mmCIF file of C-alpha atoms in Angstrom:
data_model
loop_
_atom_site.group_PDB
_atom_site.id
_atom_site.type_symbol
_atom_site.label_atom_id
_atom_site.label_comp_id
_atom_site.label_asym_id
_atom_site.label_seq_id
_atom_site.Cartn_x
_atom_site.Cartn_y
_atom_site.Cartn_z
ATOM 1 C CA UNK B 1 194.837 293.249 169.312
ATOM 2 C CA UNK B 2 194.698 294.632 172.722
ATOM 3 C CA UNK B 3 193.746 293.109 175.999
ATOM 4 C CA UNK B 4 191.080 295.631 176.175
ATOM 5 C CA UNK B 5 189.514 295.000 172.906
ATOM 6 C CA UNK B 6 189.649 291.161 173.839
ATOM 7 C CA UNK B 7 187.459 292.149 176.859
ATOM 8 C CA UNK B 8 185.262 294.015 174.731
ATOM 9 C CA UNK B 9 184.404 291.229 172.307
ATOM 10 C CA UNK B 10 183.597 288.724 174.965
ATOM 11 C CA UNK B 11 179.989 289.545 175.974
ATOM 12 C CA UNK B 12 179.014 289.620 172.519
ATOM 13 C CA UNK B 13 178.599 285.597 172.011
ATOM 14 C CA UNK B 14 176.524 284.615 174.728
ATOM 15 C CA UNK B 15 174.333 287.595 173.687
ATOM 16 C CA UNK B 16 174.553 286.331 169.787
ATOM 17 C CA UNK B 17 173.518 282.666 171.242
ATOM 18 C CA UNK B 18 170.442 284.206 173.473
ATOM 19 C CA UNK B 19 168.471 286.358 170.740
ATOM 20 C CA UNK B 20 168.835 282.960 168.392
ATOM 21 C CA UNK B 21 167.536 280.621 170.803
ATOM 22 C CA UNK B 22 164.718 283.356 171.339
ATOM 23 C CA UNK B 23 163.983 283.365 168.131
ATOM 24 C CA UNK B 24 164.096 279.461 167.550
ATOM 25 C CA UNK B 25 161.552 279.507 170.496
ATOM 26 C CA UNK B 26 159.288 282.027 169.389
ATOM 27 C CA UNK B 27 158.956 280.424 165.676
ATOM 28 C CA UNK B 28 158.145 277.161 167.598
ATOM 29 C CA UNK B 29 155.277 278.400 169.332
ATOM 30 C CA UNK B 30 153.805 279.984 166.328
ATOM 31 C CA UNK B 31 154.225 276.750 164.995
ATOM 32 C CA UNK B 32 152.454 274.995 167.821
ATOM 33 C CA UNK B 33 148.862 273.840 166.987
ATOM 34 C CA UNK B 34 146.123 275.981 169.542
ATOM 35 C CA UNK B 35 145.720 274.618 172.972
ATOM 36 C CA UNK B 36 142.423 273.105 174.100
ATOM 37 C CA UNK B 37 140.863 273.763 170.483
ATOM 38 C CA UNK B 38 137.778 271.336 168.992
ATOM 39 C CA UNK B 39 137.136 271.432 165.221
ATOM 40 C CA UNK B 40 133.582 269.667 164.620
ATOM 41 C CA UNK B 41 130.296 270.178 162.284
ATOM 42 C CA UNK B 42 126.906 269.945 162.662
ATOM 43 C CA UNK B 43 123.716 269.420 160.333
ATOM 44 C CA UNK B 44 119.532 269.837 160.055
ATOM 45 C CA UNK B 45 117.482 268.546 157.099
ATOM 46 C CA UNK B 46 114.285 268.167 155.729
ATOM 47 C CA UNK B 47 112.614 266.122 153.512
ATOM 48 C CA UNK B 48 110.556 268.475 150.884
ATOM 49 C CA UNK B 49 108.393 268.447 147.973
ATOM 50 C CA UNK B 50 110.074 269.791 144.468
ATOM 51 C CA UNK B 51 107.220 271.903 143.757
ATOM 52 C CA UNK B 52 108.490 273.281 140.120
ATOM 53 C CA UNK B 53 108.293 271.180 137.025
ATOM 54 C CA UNK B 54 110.538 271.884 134.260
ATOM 55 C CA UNK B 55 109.601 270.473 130.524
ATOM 56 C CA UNK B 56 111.926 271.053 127.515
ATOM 57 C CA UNK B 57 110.439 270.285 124.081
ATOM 58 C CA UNK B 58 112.549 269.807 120.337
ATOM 59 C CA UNK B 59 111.331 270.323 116.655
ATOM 60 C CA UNK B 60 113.752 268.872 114.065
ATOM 61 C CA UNK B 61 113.471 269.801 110.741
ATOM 62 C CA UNK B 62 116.028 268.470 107.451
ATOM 63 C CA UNK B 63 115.897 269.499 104.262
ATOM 64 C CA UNK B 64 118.119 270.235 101.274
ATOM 65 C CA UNK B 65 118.205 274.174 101.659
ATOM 66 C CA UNK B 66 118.796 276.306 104.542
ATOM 67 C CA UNK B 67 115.950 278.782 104.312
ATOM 68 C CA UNK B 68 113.702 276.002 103.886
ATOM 69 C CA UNK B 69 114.679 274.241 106.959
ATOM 70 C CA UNK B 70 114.486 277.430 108.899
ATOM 71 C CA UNK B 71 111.273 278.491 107.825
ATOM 72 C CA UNK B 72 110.092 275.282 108.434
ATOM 73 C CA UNK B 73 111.442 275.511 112.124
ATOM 74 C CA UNK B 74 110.359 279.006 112.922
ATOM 75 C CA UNK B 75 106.604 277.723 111.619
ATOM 76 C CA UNK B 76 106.098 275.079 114.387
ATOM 77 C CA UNK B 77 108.119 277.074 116.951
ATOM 78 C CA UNK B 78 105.916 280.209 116.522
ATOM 79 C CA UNK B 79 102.902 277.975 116.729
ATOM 80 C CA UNK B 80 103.550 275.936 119.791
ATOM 81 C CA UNK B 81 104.381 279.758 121.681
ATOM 82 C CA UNK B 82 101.372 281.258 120.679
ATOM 83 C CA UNK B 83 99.840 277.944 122.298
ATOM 84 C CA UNK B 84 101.715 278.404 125.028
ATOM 85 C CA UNK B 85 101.422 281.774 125.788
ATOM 86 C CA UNK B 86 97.638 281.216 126.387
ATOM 87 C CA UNK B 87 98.442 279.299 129.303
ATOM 88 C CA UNK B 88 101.184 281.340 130.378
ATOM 89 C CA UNK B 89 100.983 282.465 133.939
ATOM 90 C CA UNK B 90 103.506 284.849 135.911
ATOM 91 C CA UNK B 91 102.875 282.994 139.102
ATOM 92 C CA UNK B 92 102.452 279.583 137.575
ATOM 93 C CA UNK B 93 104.109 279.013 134.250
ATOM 94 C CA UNK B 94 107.122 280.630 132.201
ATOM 95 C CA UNK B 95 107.495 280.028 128.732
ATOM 96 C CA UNK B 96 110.737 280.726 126.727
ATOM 97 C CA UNK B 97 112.660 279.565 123.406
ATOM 98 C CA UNK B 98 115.930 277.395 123.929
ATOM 99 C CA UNK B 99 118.487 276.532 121.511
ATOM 100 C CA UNK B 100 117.631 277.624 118.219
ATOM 101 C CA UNK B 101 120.325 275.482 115.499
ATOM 102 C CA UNK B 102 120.979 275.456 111.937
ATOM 103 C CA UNK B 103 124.037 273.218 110.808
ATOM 104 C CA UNK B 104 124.956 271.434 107.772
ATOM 105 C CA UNK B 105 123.918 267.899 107.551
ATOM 106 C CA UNK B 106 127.111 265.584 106.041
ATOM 107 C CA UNK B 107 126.667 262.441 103.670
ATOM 108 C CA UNK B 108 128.686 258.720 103.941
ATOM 109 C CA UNK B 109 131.558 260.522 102.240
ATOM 110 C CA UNK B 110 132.095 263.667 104.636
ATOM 111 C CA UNK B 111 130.446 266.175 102.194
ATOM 112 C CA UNK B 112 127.555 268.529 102.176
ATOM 113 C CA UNK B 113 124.619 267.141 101.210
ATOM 114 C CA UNK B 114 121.606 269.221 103.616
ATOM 115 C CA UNK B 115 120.977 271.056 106.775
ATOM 116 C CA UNK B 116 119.778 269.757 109.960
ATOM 117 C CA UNK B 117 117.759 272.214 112.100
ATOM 118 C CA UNK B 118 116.717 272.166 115.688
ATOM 119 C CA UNK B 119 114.419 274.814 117.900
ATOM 120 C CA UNK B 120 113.766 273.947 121.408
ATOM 121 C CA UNK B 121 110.618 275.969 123.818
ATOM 122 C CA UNK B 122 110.894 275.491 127.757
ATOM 123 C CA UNK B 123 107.824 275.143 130.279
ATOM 124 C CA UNK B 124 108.387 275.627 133.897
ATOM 125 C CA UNK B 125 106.166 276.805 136.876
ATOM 126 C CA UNK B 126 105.054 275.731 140.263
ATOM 127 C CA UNK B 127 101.357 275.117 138.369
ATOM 128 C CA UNK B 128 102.530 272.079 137.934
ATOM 129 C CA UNK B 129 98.930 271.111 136.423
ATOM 130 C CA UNK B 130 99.360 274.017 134.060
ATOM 131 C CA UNK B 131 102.568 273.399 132.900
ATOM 132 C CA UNK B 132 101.717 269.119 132.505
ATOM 133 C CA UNK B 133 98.417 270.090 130.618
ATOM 134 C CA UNK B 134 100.394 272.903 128.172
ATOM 135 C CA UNK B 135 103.155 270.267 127.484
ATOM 136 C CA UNK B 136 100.635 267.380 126.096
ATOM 137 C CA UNK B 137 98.690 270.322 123.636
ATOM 138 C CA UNK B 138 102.015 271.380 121.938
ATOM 139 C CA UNK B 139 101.471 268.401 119.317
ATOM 140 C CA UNK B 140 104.295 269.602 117.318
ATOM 141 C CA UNK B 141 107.530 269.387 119.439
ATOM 142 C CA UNK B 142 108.570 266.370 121.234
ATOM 143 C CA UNK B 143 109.300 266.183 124.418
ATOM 144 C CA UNK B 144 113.243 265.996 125.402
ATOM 145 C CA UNK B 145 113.191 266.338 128.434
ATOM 146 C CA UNK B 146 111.271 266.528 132.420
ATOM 147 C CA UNK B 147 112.830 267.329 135.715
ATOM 148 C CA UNK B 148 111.138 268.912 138.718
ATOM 149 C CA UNK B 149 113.235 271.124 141.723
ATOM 150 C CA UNK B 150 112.955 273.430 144.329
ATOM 151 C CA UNK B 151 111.340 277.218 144.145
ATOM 152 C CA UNK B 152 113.457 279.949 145.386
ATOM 153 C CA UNK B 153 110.446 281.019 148.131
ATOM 154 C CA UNK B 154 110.592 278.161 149.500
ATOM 155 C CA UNK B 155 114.342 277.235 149.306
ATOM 156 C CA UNK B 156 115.216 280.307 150.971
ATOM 157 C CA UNK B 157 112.338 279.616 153.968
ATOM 158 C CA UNK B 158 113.093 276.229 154.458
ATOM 159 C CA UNK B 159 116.993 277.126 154.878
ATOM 160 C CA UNK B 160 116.515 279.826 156.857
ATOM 161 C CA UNK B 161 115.077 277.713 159.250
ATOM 162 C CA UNK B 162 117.554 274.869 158.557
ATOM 163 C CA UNK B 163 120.315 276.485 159.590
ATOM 164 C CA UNK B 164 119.191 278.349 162.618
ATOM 165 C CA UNK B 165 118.514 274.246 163.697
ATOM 166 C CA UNK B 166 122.624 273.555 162.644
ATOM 167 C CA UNK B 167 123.617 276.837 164.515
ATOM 168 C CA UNK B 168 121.372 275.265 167.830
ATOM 169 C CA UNK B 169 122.639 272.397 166.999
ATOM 170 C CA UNK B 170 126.633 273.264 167.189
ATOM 171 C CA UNK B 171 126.422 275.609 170.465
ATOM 172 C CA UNK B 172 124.892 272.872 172.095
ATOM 173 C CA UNK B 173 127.337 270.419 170.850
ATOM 174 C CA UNK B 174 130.075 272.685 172.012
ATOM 175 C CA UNK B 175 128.490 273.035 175.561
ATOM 176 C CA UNK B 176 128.556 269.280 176.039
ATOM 177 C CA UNK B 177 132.294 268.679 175.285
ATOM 178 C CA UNK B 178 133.439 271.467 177.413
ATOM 179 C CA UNK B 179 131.448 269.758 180.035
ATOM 180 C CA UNK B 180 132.924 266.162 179.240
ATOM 181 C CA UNK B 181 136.411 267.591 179.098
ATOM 182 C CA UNK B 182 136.256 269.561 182.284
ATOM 183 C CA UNK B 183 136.129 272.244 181.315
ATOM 184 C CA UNK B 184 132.939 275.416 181.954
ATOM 185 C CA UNK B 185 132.950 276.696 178.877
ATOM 186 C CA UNK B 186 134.327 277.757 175.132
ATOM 187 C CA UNK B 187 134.990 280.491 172.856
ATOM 188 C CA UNK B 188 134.069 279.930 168.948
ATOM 189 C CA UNK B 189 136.808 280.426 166.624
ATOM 190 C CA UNK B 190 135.767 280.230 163.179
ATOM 191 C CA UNK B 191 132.224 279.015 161.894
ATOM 192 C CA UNK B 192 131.138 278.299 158.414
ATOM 193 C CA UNK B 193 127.437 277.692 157.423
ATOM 194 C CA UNK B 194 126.720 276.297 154.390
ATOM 195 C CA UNK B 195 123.545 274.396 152.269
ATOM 196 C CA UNK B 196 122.655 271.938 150.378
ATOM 197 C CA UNK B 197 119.906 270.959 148.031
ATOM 198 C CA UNK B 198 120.935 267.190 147.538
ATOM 199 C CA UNK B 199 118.761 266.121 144.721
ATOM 200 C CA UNK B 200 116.100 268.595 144.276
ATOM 201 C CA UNK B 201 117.787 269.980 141.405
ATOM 202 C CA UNK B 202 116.230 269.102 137.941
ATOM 203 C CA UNK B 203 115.766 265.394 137.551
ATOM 204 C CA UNK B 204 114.757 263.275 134.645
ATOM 205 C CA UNK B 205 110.985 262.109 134.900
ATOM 206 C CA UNK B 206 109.465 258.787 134.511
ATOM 207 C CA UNK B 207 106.971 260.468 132.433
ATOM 208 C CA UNK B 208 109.362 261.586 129.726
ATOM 209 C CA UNK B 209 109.091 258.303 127.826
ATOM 210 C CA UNK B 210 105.288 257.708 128.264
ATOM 211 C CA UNK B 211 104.484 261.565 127.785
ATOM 212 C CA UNK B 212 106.522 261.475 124.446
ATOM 213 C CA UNK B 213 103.411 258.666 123.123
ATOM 214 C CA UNK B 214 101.431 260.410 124.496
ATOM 215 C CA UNK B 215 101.403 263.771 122.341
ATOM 216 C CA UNK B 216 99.563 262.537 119.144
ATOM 217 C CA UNK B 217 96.451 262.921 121.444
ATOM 218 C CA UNK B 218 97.054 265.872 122.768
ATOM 219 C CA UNK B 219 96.952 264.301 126.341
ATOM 220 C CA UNK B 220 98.253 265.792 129.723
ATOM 221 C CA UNK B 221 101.964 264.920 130.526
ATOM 222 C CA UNK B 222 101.577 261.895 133.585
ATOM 223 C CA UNK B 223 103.980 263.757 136.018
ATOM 224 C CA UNK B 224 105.458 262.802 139.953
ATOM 225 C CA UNK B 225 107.185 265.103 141.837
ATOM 226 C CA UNK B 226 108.435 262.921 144.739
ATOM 227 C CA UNK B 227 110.518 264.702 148.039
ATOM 228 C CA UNK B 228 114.323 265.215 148.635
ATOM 229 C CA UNK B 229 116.431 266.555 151.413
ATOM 230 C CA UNK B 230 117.261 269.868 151.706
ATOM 231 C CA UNK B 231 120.086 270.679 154.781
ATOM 232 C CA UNK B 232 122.447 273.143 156.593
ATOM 233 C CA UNK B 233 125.335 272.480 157.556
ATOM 234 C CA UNK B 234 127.635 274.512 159.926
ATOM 235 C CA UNK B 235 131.270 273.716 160.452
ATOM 236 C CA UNK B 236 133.848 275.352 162.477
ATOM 237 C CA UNK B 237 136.557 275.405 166.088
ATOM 238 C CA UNK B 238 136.011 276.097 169.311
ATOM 239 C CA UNK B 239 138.846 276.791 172.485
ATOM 240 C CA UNK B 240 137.341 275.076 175.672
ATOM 241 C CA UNK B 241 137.772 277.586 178.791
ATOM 242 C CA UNK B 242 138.129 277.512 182.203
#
């Protein structure tokens, strides 16, 4: 090798060493966590009244044949909906058919020896009178099941409202730790809003058990809505400024 390819070669290892500890630097700061950034949430709720009640009534039928059973089901079914649909109300009361069933009842030794049938009709409405005094007429269906929740109207206008009190809520937080860390201002990173209905989903009532007595009479279904908390929530960073 000559002397002047020896010269040539030399500037090429500090320049080798430069563009790695470049890179090494530049993978570090991507690496390095925001400066002056504040992750934090804040929340509004209210307390509310579950204003729809929800009642889910059986029939259960056995027998030895099939078409028996099922004609047997479809009898009590079809009476308790045209019952039903008398008192049915597009603002106040739905009515529908659930879970219509027709299995094969076993004996002690694992065979055959019947079918078991089940039909099932749903109430639910914000008339909550309407749907209480339906419920205790449909003398023919027991009643499985109670639970009372939130409409959609007023879901939607409550959290509407809810959050614009979280979104308040968070700018003004922000504000007040800029402040307290010395600094005038911020600029919002990311923000996520989100709700929550707590318990004012479907709930088993306390009337379920004395409502189920109840029916030979033909009397109303007793019936409590009580409250829960609806809320908004908004969560999200902020970088504090000068």
């Amino acid at each position: 090798m000559t002397p002047m390819n020896r010269r040539c070669r030399l500037p090429l290892l500090p320049t080798a060493m430069l563009a790695l500890s470049l890179a090494s630097g530049i993978a570090k700061a991507a690496d390095a966590p925001p400066a002056n950034q504040l992750a934090f949430s804040t929340s509004a709720s209210l307390e509310v009244t579950r204003d729809v009640l929800t009642v889910s009534l059986q029939v259960v039928r056995d027998g030895t044949d099939a078409n028996t059973v099922q004609s047997a089901l479809k009898q009590v079914i079809d009476a308790a909906l045209n019952e039903a649909r008398k008192q049915a109300d597009p603002a106040g009361m739905a009515v529908r058919t659930e879970g219509f069933n027709l299995s094969p009842r076993y004996g002690r030794e694992g065979k055959p020896n019947g079918w078991t049938g089940t039909a099932g009709l749903v109430l639910e409405g914000k008339d909550i009178a309407r749907v209480a005094t339906t419920a205790g007429k449909l003398t023919g269906m027991n009643i499985v099941g109670t639970g009372y929740s939130l409409s959609r109207e007023l879901r939607e206008r409550n959290e509407a409202e809810l959050t614009a009190q979280a979104i308040q809520k968070f700018r003004a937080r922000a504000e007040a730790m800029a402040r307290q860390y010395g600094f005038t201002g911020y600029q919002l990173r990311e923000v996520s809003v989100q709700s929550s209905d707590g318990d004012l989903g479907g709930r088993p009532a306390l009337a379920m058990v004395r409502a189920t007595a109840m029916q030979a009479d033909a009397a109303p279904l007793p019936t409590e809505a009580g409250k829960g908390v609806l809320s908004a929530t908004v969560q999200g960073s902020v970088t504090l400024t000068r």
